XYZ file of C-alpha atoms in Angstrom:
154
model
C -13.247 31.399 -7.949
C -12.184 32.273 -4.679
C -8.381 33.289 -3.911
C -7.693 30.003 -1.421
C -9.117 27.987 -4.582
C -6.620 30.104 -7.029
C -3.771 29.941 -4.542
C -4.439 25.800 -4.464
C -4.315 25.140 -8.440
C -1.162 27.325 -8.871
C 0.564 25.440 -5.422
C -0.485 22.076 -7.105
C 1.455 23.084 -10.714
C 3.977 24.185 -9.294
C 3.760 21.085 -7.175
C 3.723 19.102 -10.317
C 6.390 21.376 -12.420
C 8.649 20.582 -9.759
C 8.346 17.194 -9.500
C 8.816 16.573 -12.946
C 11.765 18.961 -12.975
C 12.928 16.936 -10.020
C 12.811 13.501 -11.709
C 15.027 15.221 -14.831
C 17.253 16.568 -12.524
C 17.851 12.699 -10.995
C 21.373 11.639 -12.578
C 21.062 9.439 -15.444
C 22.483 5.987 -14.258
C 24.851 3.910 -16.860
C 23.531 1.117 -18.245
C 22.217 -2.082 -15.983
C 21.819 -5.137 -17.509
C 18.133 -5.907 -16.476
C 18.479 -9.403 -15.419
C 20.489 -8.840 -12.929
C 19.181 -5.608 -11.631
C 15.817 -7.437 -11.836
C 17.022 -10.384 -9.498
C 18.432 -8.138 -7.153
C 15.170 -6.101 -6.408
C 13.528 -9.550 -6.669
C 15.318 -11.536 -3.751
C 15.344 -8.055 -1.664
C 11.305 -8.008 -2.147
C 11.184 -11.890 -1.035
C 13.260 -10.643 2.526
C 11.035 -7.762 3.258
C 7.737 -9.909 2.536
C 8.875 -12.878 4.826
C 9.577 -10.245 7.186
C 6.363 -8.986 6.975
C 4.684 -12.738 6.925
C 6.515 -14.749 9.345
C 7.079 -11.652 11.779
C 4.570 -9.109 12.283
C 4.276 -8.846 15.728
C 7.647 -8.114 15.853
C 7.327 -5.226 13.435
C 4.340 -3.643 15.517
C 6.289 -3.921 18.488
C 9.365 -2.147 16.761
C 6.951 0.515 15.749
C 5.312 1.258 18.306
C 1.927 0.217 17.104
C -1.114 -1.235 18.938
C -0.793 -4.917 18.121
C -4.678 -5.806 17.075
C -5.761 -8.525 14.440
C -6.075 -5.972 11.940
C -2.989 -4.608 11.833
C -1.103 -8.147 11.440
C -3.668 -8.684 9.185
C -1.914 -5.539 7.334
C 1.752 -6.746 7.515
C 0.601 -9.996 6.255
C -0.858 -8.805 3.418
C 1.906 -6.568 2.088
C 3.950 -9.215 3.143
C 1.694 -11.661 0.245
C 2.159 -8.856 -1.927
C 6.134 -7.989 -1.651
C 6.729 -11.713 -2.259
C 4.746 -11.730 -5.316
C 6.537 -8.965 -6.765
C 9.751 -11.051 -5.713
C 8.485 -14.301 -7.188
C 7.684 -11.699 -10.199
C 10.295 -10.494 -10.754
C 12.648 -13.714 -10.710
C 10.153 -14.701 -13.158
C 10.117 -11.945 -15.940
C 13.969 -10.791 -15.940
C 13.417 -10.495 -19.863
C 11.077 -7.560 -19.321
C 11.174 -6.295 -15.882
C 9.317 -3.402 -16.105
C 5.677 -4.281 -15.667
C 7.291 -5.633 -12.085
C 9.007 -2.707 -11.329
C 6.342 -0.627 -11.702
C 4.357 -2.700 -9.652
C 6.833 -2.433 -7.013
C 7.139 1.801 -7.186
C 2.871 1.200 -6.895
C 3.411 -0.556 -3.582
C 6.238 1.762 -2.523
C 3.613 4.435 -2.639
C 0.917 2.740 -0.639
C 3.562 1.586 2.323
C 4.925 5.470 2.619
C 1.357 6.063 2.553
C 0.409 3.304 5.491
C 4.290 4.439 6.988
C 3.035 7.802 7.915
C 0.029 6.483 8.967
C 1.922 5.000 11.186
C 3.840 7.735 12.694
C 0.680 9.351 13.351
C -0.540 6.534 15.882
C 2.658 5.006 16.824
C 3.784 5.080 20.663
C 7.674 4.672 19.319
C 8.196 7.223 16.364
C 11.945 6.449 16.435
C 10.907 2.755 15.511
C 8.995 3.614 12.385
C 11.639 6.454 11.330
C 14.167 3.665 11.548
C 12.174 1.326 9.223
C 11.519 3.964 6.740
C 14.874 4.355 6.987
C 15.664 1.106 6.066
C 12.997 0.961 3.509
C 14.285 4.095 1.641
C 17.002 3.013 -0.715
C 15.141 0.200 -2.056
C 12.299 2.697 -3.132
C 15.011 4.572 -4.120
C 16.746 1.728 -6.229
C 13.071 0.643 -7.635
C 12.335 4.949 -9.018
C 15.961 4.323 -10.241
C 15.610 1.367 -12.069
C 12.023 2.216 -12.998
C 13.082 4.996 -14.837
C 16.259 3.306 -16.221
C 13.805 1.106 -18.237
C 11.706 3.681 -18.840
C 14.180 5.605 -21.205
C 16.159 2.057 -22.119
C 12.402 1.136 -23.771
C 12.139 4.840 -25.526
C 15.573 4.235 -27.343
């Protein structure tokens, strides 16, 4: 095994330790009554996809992003799909969770297409100000993600 190869395994446990130690570390929140909580990230995920659906040009332009079919073929789409975890979520404020942890999936893919983004975008400032915007809501759907998480151990 060569010492690059070494040096990557250890950098991705620590990687991993610390993460894990990170999400411990994250203050334990009182308890939220899940309907609410649930409609909340619900309505919020209904804005951001009609935002996504009815505007996308907009969004490109505010980016900084050559406007091309494909890319408001892109905002459409996770505009569909942040209105379906809306509409689910509305619909399951019983059990949440499944919905939730739908939503921290699609969290992951926008940072992903996000700095994507900032790699080709002509207005960097534009796309830092939407992540921006888009932070505390992936930060309220880890929150509440993990809130259920333990509520369903105990």
């Amino acid at each position: 095994m060569s010492k690059y190869t070494k040096a990557a395994r250890q950098a991705f446990k620590s990687t991993k330790k610390t993460a894990r130690s990170y999400a411990e570390s994250l203050p334990r929140i009182p308890h939220i009554p899940h309907a609410p909580a649930a409609r909340t990230l619900g309505w919020v995920s209904i804005a951001i996809g009609l935002t996504e659906l009815l505007a996308p040009k907009r969004l490109e332009e505010f980016m900084g992003l050559d406007g091309g079919p494909q890319t408001t073929g892109i905002f459409r789409a996770l505009g569909a799909r942040e209105v379906m975890h809306g509409v689910d979520l509305l619909s399951h404020t019983d059990n949440p969770a499944p919905g939730v942890n739908a939503r921290c999936a699609g969290d992951a893919l926008d940072s992903a297409l996000l700095g994507a983004a900032m790699l080709t975008s002509r207005r960097k400032s534009g796309v830092a100000a939407i992540f921006a915007l888009v932070l505390p809501v992936v930060a309220a759907d880890l929150l509440f993600a993990r809130h259920l998480a333990r509520h369903q151990e105990e």
